[in-house]
Amino acid sequence: MRDATDVFVVGGGPAGLAAAIAARHRGLRVVVADGAEPPIDKACGEGLMPDGLAALERLGLELPAADAFPFRGIRFLSAKLAADAQFPDGGRGLAVRRPTLHRFLIERAQQMGAELMWRTSVGGISPEGVRVGNRTVRARWIVGADGAYSRVRTWAALEPCFRPRLRYAFRRHYRVVPWTDYMEVHWGQSCQGYATAVGQDQVCVALASNDRNLRVQDGLRSLPWLSARLRGAATVSAERGAITGNRRLKRVWQGKVALIGDASGTVDAITGEGLGLSFRQALALADSLESGNLATYQREHRRLMLRPLQMARLMLLLDRRPRLQRRTLEAFRQHPQIFRRLLALHLGEMPTPQLVWDGLTLGWGLLTA
Ligand SMILES: Cc1cc2nc3c(=O)[nH]c(=O)nc-3n(C[C@H](O)[C@H](O)[C@H](O)COP(=O)(O)OP(=O)(O)OC[C@H]3O[C@@H](n4cnc5c(N)ncnc54)[C@H](O)[C@@H]3O)c2cc1C
């Protein structure tokens, strides 16, 4: 291990590796340390939206077709209704198993010359650098990419300032031939199920609810379409849980420390945007590290979080409101162009005056459906 580096990244998950790759693109020396051993798995819906893929490409990474499964839009389903919208301009998302994505990010970071240390927990930070075991690695910049329960955030006194509404999520994989090329969101009375095909014979199912005891198998009982698809299918992964929700921070940097990924705030899993957001943050952070001005990262970070946070809030209005779910899906079926434009907005397309009209049409649809 080096004694000194330009950037020390604490956490080698998707956000940390993306930060390392982007910083190497700027010629900075980078060390990454992670307490776990790769490839790291995690509870995740495993879908990358087109905007997330675009950011990944800017990091120099294109996922090979053999290791990822494409989807062409989002489908909402409730007990009796379904409505879908394709991504704009024939765009596509990709679903990829977390350990596979992790492997590709590691390969790219190594190719770019980042020094990666696994099974290496960081014990603290100081004005000089980062404490690893009984030694300190001097670092010009410290990047906290250590996930939603970031210790770097605590050490740098950058705690979340807004009380988040948190939900409980679990994920599992089923051996079944994919029945759809959409990422599906199944709306139940008290939970949502997300189904994403991740291979020729495998579908990832994640479930989010307000009930910490609700496991995937229990939740499926209230999602008739999804449970019918999975009937008789063998489970091929252990169930993994995580907490999800919108968590915002007032500040994402302090002195020489900057936060990225879930350490810097989260958006609810319903958006399918956490990974893409991390990749975009990594590009913004590298700009700021290069210019030596983390205040610009703060501004860009806030701008990047805004849209996914707003979309999460909008979508969560439907949570535990079966009547509103039914009316919304009915309105989307009657006005498919509105669903398409909302999806485009979700992916970062600028709002147009058309959206005002869409809002009025949707409002009327909700009242009359
Ligand atoms: C149920 C669910 C479904 C989701 N679905 C999607 C989806 O479909 N699409 C999407 O884009 N996003 C999705 N997300 C969000 C996405 O999973 C996260 O945004 C993403 O994992 C964040 O990556 P990260 O690198 O910030 O954190 P993590 O993946 O948590 O990585 C943090 C790393 O830091 C390491 N670490 C922690 N402390 C230390 C320490 N002291 N020293 C060294 N290492 C340390 C850990 O070992 C870990 O490897 C979902 C989230 C949930 C909960």
Short mmCIF file of C-alpha atoms and ligand atoms in Angstrom, two decimals:
data_model
loop_
_atom_site.label_atom_id
_atom_site.label_comp_id
_atom_site.label_asym_id
_atom_site.label_seq_id
_atom_site.Cartn_x
_atom_site.Cartn_y
_atom_site.Cartn_z
CA MET A 1 0.00 0.00 0.00
CA ARG A 2 1.23 3.47 -0.85
CA ASP A 3 2.05 6.01 1.89
CA ALA A 4 0.37 8.84 0.02
CA THR A 5 -2.16 9.33 -2.76
CA ASP A 6 -4.16 12.11 -4.38
CA VAL A 7 -7.54 10.45 -3.74
CA PHE A 8 -8.39 7.81 -1.13
CA VAL A 9 -11.80 6.22 -1.76
CA VAL A 10 -13.38 4.53 1.26
CA GLY A 11 -15.70 1.81 -0.11
CA GLY A 12 -15.33 -0.16 -3.33
CA GLY A 13 -19.00 -0.58 -4.25
CA PRO A 14 -20.37 0.82 -7.52
CA ALA A 15 -20.06 4.45 -6.36
CA GLY A 16 -16.50 4.10 -5.03
CA LEU A 17 -15.26 2.30 -8.13
CA ALA A 18 -16.98 4.82 -10.42
CA ALA A 19 -15.32 7.65 -8.44
CA ALA A 20 -11.96 5.90 -8.77
CA ILE A 21 -12.35 5.44 -12.54
CA ALA A 22 -13.43 9.05 -13.08
CA ALA A 23 -10.55 10.39 -10.95
CA ARG A 24 -8.05 8.23 -12.86
CA HIS A 25 -9.44 9.72 -16.10
CA ARG A 26 -8.19 13.06 -14.70
CA GLY A 27 -4.75 11.63 -13.99
CA LEU A 28 -5.14 11.59 -10.19
CA ARG A 29 -3.51 8.80 -8.17
CA VAL A 30 -6.26 6.73 -6.55
CA VAL A 31 -6.43 4.14 -3.76
CA VAL A 32 -9.70 2.31 -2.99
CA ALA A 33 -10.22 0.28 0.21
CA ASP A 34 -13.20 -1.94 0.95
CA GLY A 35 -13.79 -4.16 3.96
CA ALA A 36 -15.50 -6.84 1.88
CA GLU A 37 -14.28 -9.32 -0.70
CA PRO A 38 -15.35 -9.03 -4.34
CA PRO A 39 -17.49 -9.60 -6.21
CA ILE A 40 -19.92 -7.96 -3.78
CA ASP A 41 -23.63 -8.80 -3.98
CA LYS A 42 -26.35 -6.55 -2.59
CA ALA A 43 -30.14 -6.21 -2.41
CA CYS A 44 -30.92 -4.36 -5.64
CA GLY A 45 -33.44 -4.36 -8.48
CA GLU A 46 -30.41 -4.66 -10.81
CA GLY A 47 -31.84 -2.40 -13.51
CA LEU A 48 -29.77 0.34 -15.15
CA MET A 49 -31.83 3.04 -16.83
CA PRO A 50 -30.66 4.52 -20.16
CA ASP A 51 -29.31 7.65 -18.44
CA GLY A 52 -27.29 5.49 -16.03
CA LEU A 53 -25.88 3.51 -18.95
CA ALA A 54 -24.89 6.74 -20.68
CA ALA A 55 -22.94 7.78 -17.57
CA LEU A 56 -21.32 4.33 -17.39
CA GLU A 57 -20.21 4.74 -21.00
CA ARG A 58 -18.62 8.06 -20.12
CA LEU A 59 -16.62 6.10 -17.54
CA GLY A 60 -15.44 3.93 -20.42
CA LEU A 61 -17.55 0.90 -19.58
CA GLU A 62 -19.97 -0.85 -21.92
CA LEU A 63 -21.62 -3.94 -20.52
CA PRO A 64 -21.28 -6.90 -22.90
CA ALA A 65 -24.61 -8.19 -24.25
CA ALA A 66 -23.84 -11.68 -22.95
CA ASP A 67 -23.77 -10.45 -19.34
CA ALA A 68 -26.74 -8.10 -19.34
CA PHE A 69 -30.39 -8.28 -20.31
CA PRO A 70 -32.06 -5.36 -22.11
CA PHE A 71 -35.44 -3.84 -21.25
CA ARG A 72 -37.21 -1.24 -23.35
CA GLY A 73 -39.39 0.56 -20.85
CA ILE A 74 -41.42 0.44 -17.65
CA ARG A 75 -44.69 -1.39 -17.08
CA PHE A 76 -46.97 -0.63 -14.12
CA LEU A 77 -49.38 -3.38 -13.04
CA SER A 78 -52.04 -3.48 -10.35
CA ALA A 79 -54.55 -6.24 -9.55
CA LYS A 80 -56.50 -5.79 -12.79
CA LEU A 81 -54.78 -3.15 -14.89
CA ALA A 82 -51.50 -2.72 -16.73
CA ALA A 83 -49.96 0.26 -18.54
CA ASP A 84 -46.52 0.62 -20.06
CA ALA A 85 -44.23 3.21 -21.59
CA GLN A 86 -41.15 2.72 -23.74
CA PHE A 87 -37.97 4.72 -23.25
CA PRO A 88 -37.65 7.72 -25.57
CA ASP A 89 -35.95 7.33 -28.98
CA GLY A 90 -35.88 3.54 -28.82
CA GLY A 91 -33.52 3.71 -25.81
CA ARG A 92 -33.02 0.69 -23.62
CA GLY A 93 -32.08 -0.13 -20.07
CA LEU A 94 -29.93 -3.07 -19.03
CA ALA A 95 -30.39 -5.46 -16.15
CA VAL A 96 -27.23 -6.99 -14.75
CA ARG A 97 -26.52 -9.09 -11.67
CA ARG A 98 -24.79 -7.05 -8.99
CA PRO A 99 -21.72 -9.29 -8.70
CA THR A 100 -21.33 -9.11 -12.50
CA LEU A 101 -21.56 -5.31 -12.52
CA HIS A 102 -19.08 -5.22 -9.66
CA ARG A 103 -16.65 -7.42 -11.58
CA PHE A 104 -16.79 -5.13 -14.64
CA LEU A 105 -16.29 -2.00 -12.55
CA ILE A 106 -13.29 -3.60 -10.83
CA GLU A 107 -11.76 -4.56 -14.18
CA ARG A 108 -12.22 -1.02 -15.49
CA ALA A 109 -10.75 0.55 -12.33
CA GLN A 110 -7.74 -1.76 -12.52
CA GLN A 111 -7.31 -1.07 -16.22
CA MET A 112 -7.28 2.66 -15.39
CA GLY A 113 -4.55 2.10 -12.79
CA ALA A 114 -6.44 2.53 -9.50
CA GLU A 115 -4.96 0.65 -6.53
CA LEU A 116 -7.68 -1.58 -5.05
CA MET A 117 -7.48 -3.08 -1.57
CA TRP A 118 -10.08 -5.64 -0.47
CA ARG A 119 -10.78 -7.00 3.02
CA THR A 120 -9.43 -3.66 4.19
CA SER A 121 -11.68 -1.70 6.53
CA VAL A 122 -10.98 1.96 7.08
CA GLY A 123 -10.92 2.79 10.79
CA GLY A 124 -10.96 6.58 10.71
CA ILE A 125 -9.93 9.78 8.97
CA SER A 126 -7.74 12.65 10.07
CA PRO A 127 -6.55 15.96 8.57
CA GLU A 128 -3.58 14.01 7.12
CA GLY A 129 -5.46 11.15 5.55
CA VAL A 130 -7.06 7.78 6.17
CA ARG A 131 -6.41 5.29 8.96
CA VAL A 132 -6.02 1.70 7.77
CA GLY A 133 -5.01 -0.75 10.49
CA ASN A 134 -2.28 0.96 12.52
CA ARG A 135 -1.05 3.27 9.79
CA THR A 136 -2.21 6.44 8.07
CA VAL A 137 -2.23 6.83 4.29
CA ARG A 138 -1.82 10.49 3.45
CA ALA A 139 -4.41 11.74 0.98
CA ARG A 140 -5.12 15.08 -0.65
CA TRP A 141 -8.79 14.12 -0.99
CA ILE A 142 -10.90 11.55 0.86
CA VAL A 143 -14.01 10.18 -0.86
CA GLY A 144 -16.63 8.54 1.36
CA ALA A 145 -18.29 5.86 -0.80
CA ASP A 146 -19.11 3.59 2.11
CA GLY A 147 -22.84 3.20 1.58
CA ALA A 148 -26.04 4.34 3.24
CA TYR A 149 -24.67 3.95 6.79
CA SER A 150 -21.46 5.78 5.98
CA ARG A 151 -18.97 6.15 8.81
CA VAL A 152 -17.00 8.66 6.76
CA ARG A 153 -20.13 10.82 6.82
CA THR A 154 -20.20 10.63 10.62
CA TRP A 155 -16.44 11.26 10.95
CA ALA A 156 -16.78 14.34 8.73
CA ALA A 157 -19.89 15.53 10.64
CA LEU A 158 -22.04 15.45 7.50
CA GLU A 159 -25.07 13.68 8.95
CA PRO A 160 -28.44 13.71 7.13
CA CYS A 161 -30.46 16.66 8.27
CA PHE A 162 -33.91 15.67 7.09
CA ARG A 163 -35.83 12.83 8.71
CA PRO A 164 -36.27 10.33 5.88
CA ARG A 165 -39.25 8.10 5.25
CA LEU A 166 -37.59 4.71 5.08
CA ARG A 167 -38.96 1.45 3.70
CA TYR A 168 -37.84 -2.15 3.87
CA ALA A 169 -36.79 -4.01 0.75
CA PHE A 170 -35.88 -7.60 -0.07
CA ARG A 171 -34.74 -9.24 -3.25
CA ARG A 172 -34.56 -12.77 -4.62
CA HIS A 173 -33.83 -14.43 -7.99
CA TYR A 174 -36.11 -16.97 -9.65
CA ARG A 175 -35.24 -19.48 -12.35
CA VAL A 176 -37.85 -18.73 -14.99
CA VAL A 177 -37.81 -17.75 -18.66
CA PRO A 178 -38.44 -13.97 -18.77
CA TRP A 179 -41.98 -13.15 -19.85
CA THR A 180 -41.36 -9.48 -20.57
CA ASP A 181 -38.81 -7.02 -21.93
CA TYR A 182 -40.08 -4.28 -19.61
CA MET A 183 -38.98 -3.56 -16.07
CA GLU A 184 -42.20 -4.24 -14.18
CA VAL A 185 -43.51 -2.44 -11.13
CA HIS A 186 -46.36 -4.40 -9.53
CA TRP A 187 -48.50 -2.29 -7.23
CA GLY A 188 -50.04 -4.13 -4.28
CA GLN A 189 -52.16 -2.93 -1.37
CA SER A 190 -49.18 -2.50 0.92
CA CYS A 191 -46.07 -3.16 -1.16
CA GLN A 192 -44.54 -2.96 -4.61
CA GLY A 193 -42.80 -5.77 -6.43
CA TYR A 194 -40.14 -4.97 -9.04
CA ALA A 195 -39.43 -7.67 -11.62
CA THR A 196 -36.42 -7.42 -13.92
CA ALA A 197 -35.17 -10.13 -16.24
CA VAL A 198 -31.43 -10.49 -15.61
CA GLY A 199 -30.73 -13.42 -17.95
CA GLN A 200 -32.20 -15.96 -20.37
CA ASP A 201 -33.62 -17.96 -17.47
CA GLN A 202 -33.50 -15.67 -14.46
CA VAL A 203 -35.65 -12.87 -13.08
CA CYS A 204 -34.74 -10.61 -10.18
CA VAL A 205 -37.66 -9.77 -7.90
CA ALA A 206 -37.38 -7.01 -5.31
CA LEU A 207 -40.12 -6.04 -2.92
CA ALA A 208 -40.44 -2.80 -0.96
CA SER A 209 -42.91 -2.01 1.81
CA ASN A 210 -43.30 -0.28 5.15
CA ASP A 211 -43.37 -3.63 6.96
CA ARG A 212 -39.96 -4.79 8.12
CA ASN A 213 -41.23 -8.38 8.37
CA LEU A 214 -42.66 -8.65 4.87
CA ARG A 215 -40.45 -11.04 2.88
CA VAL A 216 -40.68 -11.57 -0.89
CA GLN A 217 -42.76 -14.75 -0.57
CA ASP A 218 -45.32 -13.03 1.73
CA GLY A 219 -45.55 -9.93 -0.46
CA LEU A 220 -46.16 -11.96 -3.62
CA ARG A 221 -49.56 -12.99 -2.21
CA SER A 222 -50.81 -9.46 -2.79
CA LEU A 223 -49.30 -9.27 -6.31
CA PRO A 224 -51.40 -11.76 -8.31
CA TRP A 225 -49.85 -11.19 -11.75
CA LEU A 226 -46.33 -11.53 -10.49
CA SER A 227 -47.01 -14.57 -8.31
CA ALA A 228 -48.74 -16.27 -11.28
CA ARG A 229 -45.59 -15.74 -13.38
CA LEU A 230 -43.37 -17.16 -10.66
CA ARG A 231 -45.56 -20.15 -9.76
CA GLY A 232 -43.39 -23.27 -9.57
CA ALA A 233 -40.16 -21.35 -10.30
CA ALA A 234 -37.18 -22.30 -8.15
CA THR A 235 -35.39 -19.58 -6.18
CA VAL A 236 -31.73 -19.36 -7.14
CA SER A 237 -30.37 -16.80 -4.69
CA ALA A 238 -30.57 -16.19 -0.98
CA GLU A 239 -32.96 -13.46 0.10
CA ARG A 240 -31.18 -10.19 0.81
CA GLY A 241 -32.64 -7.19 2.59
CA ALA A 242 -31.90 -3.48 2.65
CA ILE A 243 -33.47 -0.24 3.77
CA THR A 244 -34.52 2.18 1.09
CA GLY A 245 -35.93 5.70 0.97
CA ASN A 246 -35.14 9.30 0.15
CA ARG A 247 -32.31 10.56 2.34
CA ARG A 248 -30.95 14.04 1.74
CA LEU A 249 -27.91 15.76 3.17
CA LYS A 250 -27.43 19.47 3.57
CA ARG A 251 -23.78 19.18 2.61
CA VAL A 252 -21.86 16.44 0.82
CA TRP A 253 -18.36 17.77 1.48
CA GLN A 254 -16.28 19.18 4.31
CA GLY A 255 -12.66 20.25 3.98
CA LYS A 256 -10.95 17.53 1.95
CA VAL A 257 -13.77 14.98 2.36
CA ALA A 258 -16.49 14.41 -0.25
CA LEU A 259 -19.31 11.86 -0.16
CA ILE A 260 -20.68 9.93 -3.11
CA GLY A 261 -23.33 7.27 -3.83
CA ASP A 262 -25.58 6.12 -1.00
CA ALA A 263 -23.20 7.72 1.52
CA SER A 264 -24.17 11.10 0.06
CA GLY A 265 -27.94 10.52 0.22
CA THR A 266 -30.29 7.99 -1.35
CA VAL A 267 -33.35 7.90 -3.56
CA ASP A 268 -36.06 5.29 -3.00
CA ALA A 269 -35.53 2.01 -4.86
CA ILE A 270 -38.74 2.66 -6.81
CA THR A 271 -36.82 5.07 -9.05
CA GLY A 272 -34.29 2.45 -10.23
CA GLU A 273 -31.83 5.36 -10.28
CA GLY A 274 -29.37 4.75 -7.41
CA LEU A 275 -26.60 3.29 -9.55
CA GLY A 276 -26.98 5.74 -12.43
CA LEU A 277 -26.95 8.59 -9.95
CA SER A 278 -23.67 7.34 -8.46
CA PHE A 279 -22.07 7.20 -11.91
CA ARG A 280 -23.16 10.77 -12.71
CA GLN A 281 -21.93 11.95 -9.29
CA ALA A 282 -18.56 10.30 -9.98
CA LEU A 283 -18.13 12.33 -13.17
CA ALA A 284 -19.08 15.55 -11.37
CA LEU A 285 -16.79 14.77 -8.44
CA ALA A 286 -13.81 14.16 -10.74
CA ASP A 287 -14.33 17.62 -12.28
CA SER A 288 -14.27 19.19 -8.81
CA LEU A 289 -11.26 17.19 -7.61
CA GLU A 290 -9.36 18.25 -10.70
CA SER A 291 -10.21 21.91 -10.21
CA GLY A 292 -9.65 21.65 -6.45
CA ASN A 293 -13.06 23.10 -5.66
CA LEU A 294 -15.51 20.81 -3.89
CA ALA A 295 -18.13 23.56 -3.69
CA THR A 296 -18.85 22.95 -7.37
CA TYR A 297 -19.46 19.26 -6.57
CA GLN A 298 -22.01 20.32 -3.95
CA ARG A 299 -23.96 22.33 -6.53
CA GLU A 300 -23.85 19.61 -9.16
CA HIS A 301 -24.72 16.90 -6.62
CA ARG A 302 -27.82 18.83 -5.56
CA ARG A 303 -28.86 19.28 -9.19
CA LEU A 304 -28.36 15.57 -9.93
CA MET A 305 -30.40 14.45 -6.89
CA LEU A 306 -33.32 16.77 -7.55
CA ARG A 307 -35.09 14.92 -10.36
CA PRO A 308 -34.88 11.37 -8.90
CA LEU A 309 -36.02 12.69 -5.51
CA GLN A 310 -39.02 14.43 -7.05
CA MET A 311 -39.92 11.38 -9.15
CA ALA A 312 -39.64 9.14 -6.08
CA ARG A 313 -42.02 11.40 -4.17
CA LEU A 314 -44.44 11.43 -7.08
CA MET A 315 -44.43 7.65 -7.46
CA LEU A 316 -44.71 7.04 -3.74
CA LEU A 317 -47.97 9.00 -3.72
CA LEU A 318 -49.43 5.75 -5.09
CA ASP A 319 -48.02 3.65 -2.25
CA ARG A 320 -50.82 2.08 -0.13
CA ARG A 321 -53.50 3.94 -2.12
CA PRO A 322 -55.23 1.24 -4.23
CA ARG A 323 -57.88 3.63 -5.57
CA LEU A 324 -55.29 6.13 -6.72
CA GLN A 325 -53.23 3.31 -8.24
CA ARG A 326 -56.26 2.09 -10.20
CA ARG A 327 -57.13 5.58 -11.41
CA THR A 328 -53.56 6.39 -12.38
CA LEU A 329 -53.15 3.18 -14.36
CA GLU A 330 -56.51 3.76 -16.03
CA ALA A 331 -55.42 7.31 -16.94
CA PHE A 332 -52.07 6.02 -18.29
CA ARG A 333 -53.93 3.48 -20.42
CA GLN A 334 -56.21 6.13 -21.83
CA HIS A 335 -53.38 8.62 -22.38
CA PRO A 336 -50.26 6.50 -23.03
CA GLN A 337 -48.37 9.56 -24.27
CA ILE A 338 -48.48 11.02 -20.73
CA PHE A 339 -46.84 7.94 -19.24
CA ARG A 340 -44.21 8.10 -22.01
CA ARG A 341 -43.45 11.76 -21.34
CA LEU A 342 -43.28 11.21 -17.56
CA LEU A 343 -40.77 8.43 -18.19
CA ALA A 344 -38.78 10.76 -20.44
CA LEU A 345 -38.81 13.36 -17.66
CA HIS A 346 -37.65 10.68 -15.20
CA LEU A 347 -34.67 10.07 -17.48
CA GLY A 348 -33.66 13.70 -17.43
CA GLU A 349 -35.34 15.15 -20.50
CA MET A 350 -36.22 18.76 -19.91
CA PRO A 351 -39.84 19.50 -19.02
CA THR A 352 -41.76 21.00 -21.90
CA PRO A 353 -44.90 23.15 -21.90
CA GLN A 354 -46.61 19.94 -23.01
CA LEU A 355 -46.14 18.62 -19.48
CA VAL A 356 -48.44 21.28 -18.06
CA TRP A 357 -51.16 20.08 -20.40
CA ASP A 358 -50.29 16.47 -19.49
CA GLY A 359 -50.65 17.35 -15.80
CA LEU A 360 -54.10 18.78 -16.40
CA THR A 361 -55.15 15.79 -18.52
CA LEU A 362 -53.82 13.36 -15.92
CA GLY A 363 -55.57 15.26 -13.11
CA TRP A 364 -58.84 15.11 -15.02
CA GLY A 365 -58.25 11.41 -15.75
CA LEU A 366 -57.72 10.72 -12.05
CA LEU A 367 -60.95 12.50 -11.14
CA THR A 368 -63.03 10.74 -13.74
CA ALA A 369 -61.46 7.25 -14.01
C1 LIG B 1 -34.09 -3.00 -2.86
C2 LIG B 1 -33.25 -2.06 -3.66
C3 LIG B 1 -33.39 -2.06 -5.04
C4 LIG B 1 -32.60 -1.20 -5.81
N1 LIG B 1 -32.73 -1.25 -7.15
C5 LIG B 1 -31.97 -0.46 -7.93
C6 LIG B 1 -32.05 -0.54 -9.34
O1 LIG B 1 -32.78 -1.35 -9.90
N2 LIG B 1 -31.26 0.29 -10.08
C7 LIG B 1 -30.41 1.18 -9.48
O2 LIG B 1 -29.74 1.93 -10.21
N3 LIG B 1 -30.30 1.27 -8.14
C8 LIG B 1 -31.05 0.47 -7.35
N4 LIG B 1 -30.91 0.53 -5.99
C9 LIG B 1 -29.93 1.46 -5.40
C10 LIG B 1 -28.49 0.92 -5.48
O3 LIG B 1 -28.46 -0.42 -5.05
C11 LIG B 1 -27.57 1.77 -4.60
O4 LIG B 1 -27.78 3.12 -4.90
C12 LIG B 1 -26.10 1.40 -4.81
O5 LIG B 1 -25.84 0.12 -4.32
C13 LIG B 1 -25.18 2.39 -4.10
O6 LIG B 1 -23.85 1.97 -4.23
P1 LIG B 1 -22.75 2.51 -3.22
O7 LIG B 1 -21.44 2.11 -3.82
O8 LIG B 1 -23.01 3.91 -2.87
O9 LIG B 1 -22.98 1.70 -1.85
P2 LIG B 1 -22.73 0.18 -1.52
O10 LIG B 1 -23.08 -0.68 -2.66
O11 LIG B 1 -23.45 -0.05 -0.23
O12 LIG B 1 -21.16 0.06 -1.28
C14 LIG B 1 -20.53 0.56 -0.13
C15 LIG B 1 -19.23 -0.21 0.09
O13 LIG B 1 -18.51 0.39 1.14
C16 LIG B 1 -17.85 -0.64 1.88
N5 LIG B 1 -17.55 -0.10 3.22
C17 LIG B 1 -18.42 0.34 4.15
N6 LIG B 1 -17.75 0.80 5.23
C18 LIG B 1 -16.43 0.65 4.96
C19 LIG B 1 -15.23 0.94 5.68
N7 LIG B 1 -15.24 1.51 6.91
N8 LIG B 1 -14.04 0.66 5.10
C20 LIG B 1 -13.98 0.10 3.85
N9 LIG B 1 -15.08 -0.20 3.15
C21 LIG B 1 -16.30 0.08 3.68
C22 LIG B 1 -18.85 -1.78 1.85
O14 LIG B 1 -18.20 -3.04 2.07
C23 LIG B 1 -19.45 -1.67 0.46
O15 LIG B 1 -18.79 -2.49 -0.48
C24 LIG B 1 -31.69 -0.31 -5.18
C25 LIG B 1 -31.57 -0.30 -3.79
C26 LIG B 1 -32.34 -1.16 -3.03
C27 LIG B 1 -32.19 -1.14 -1.54
#
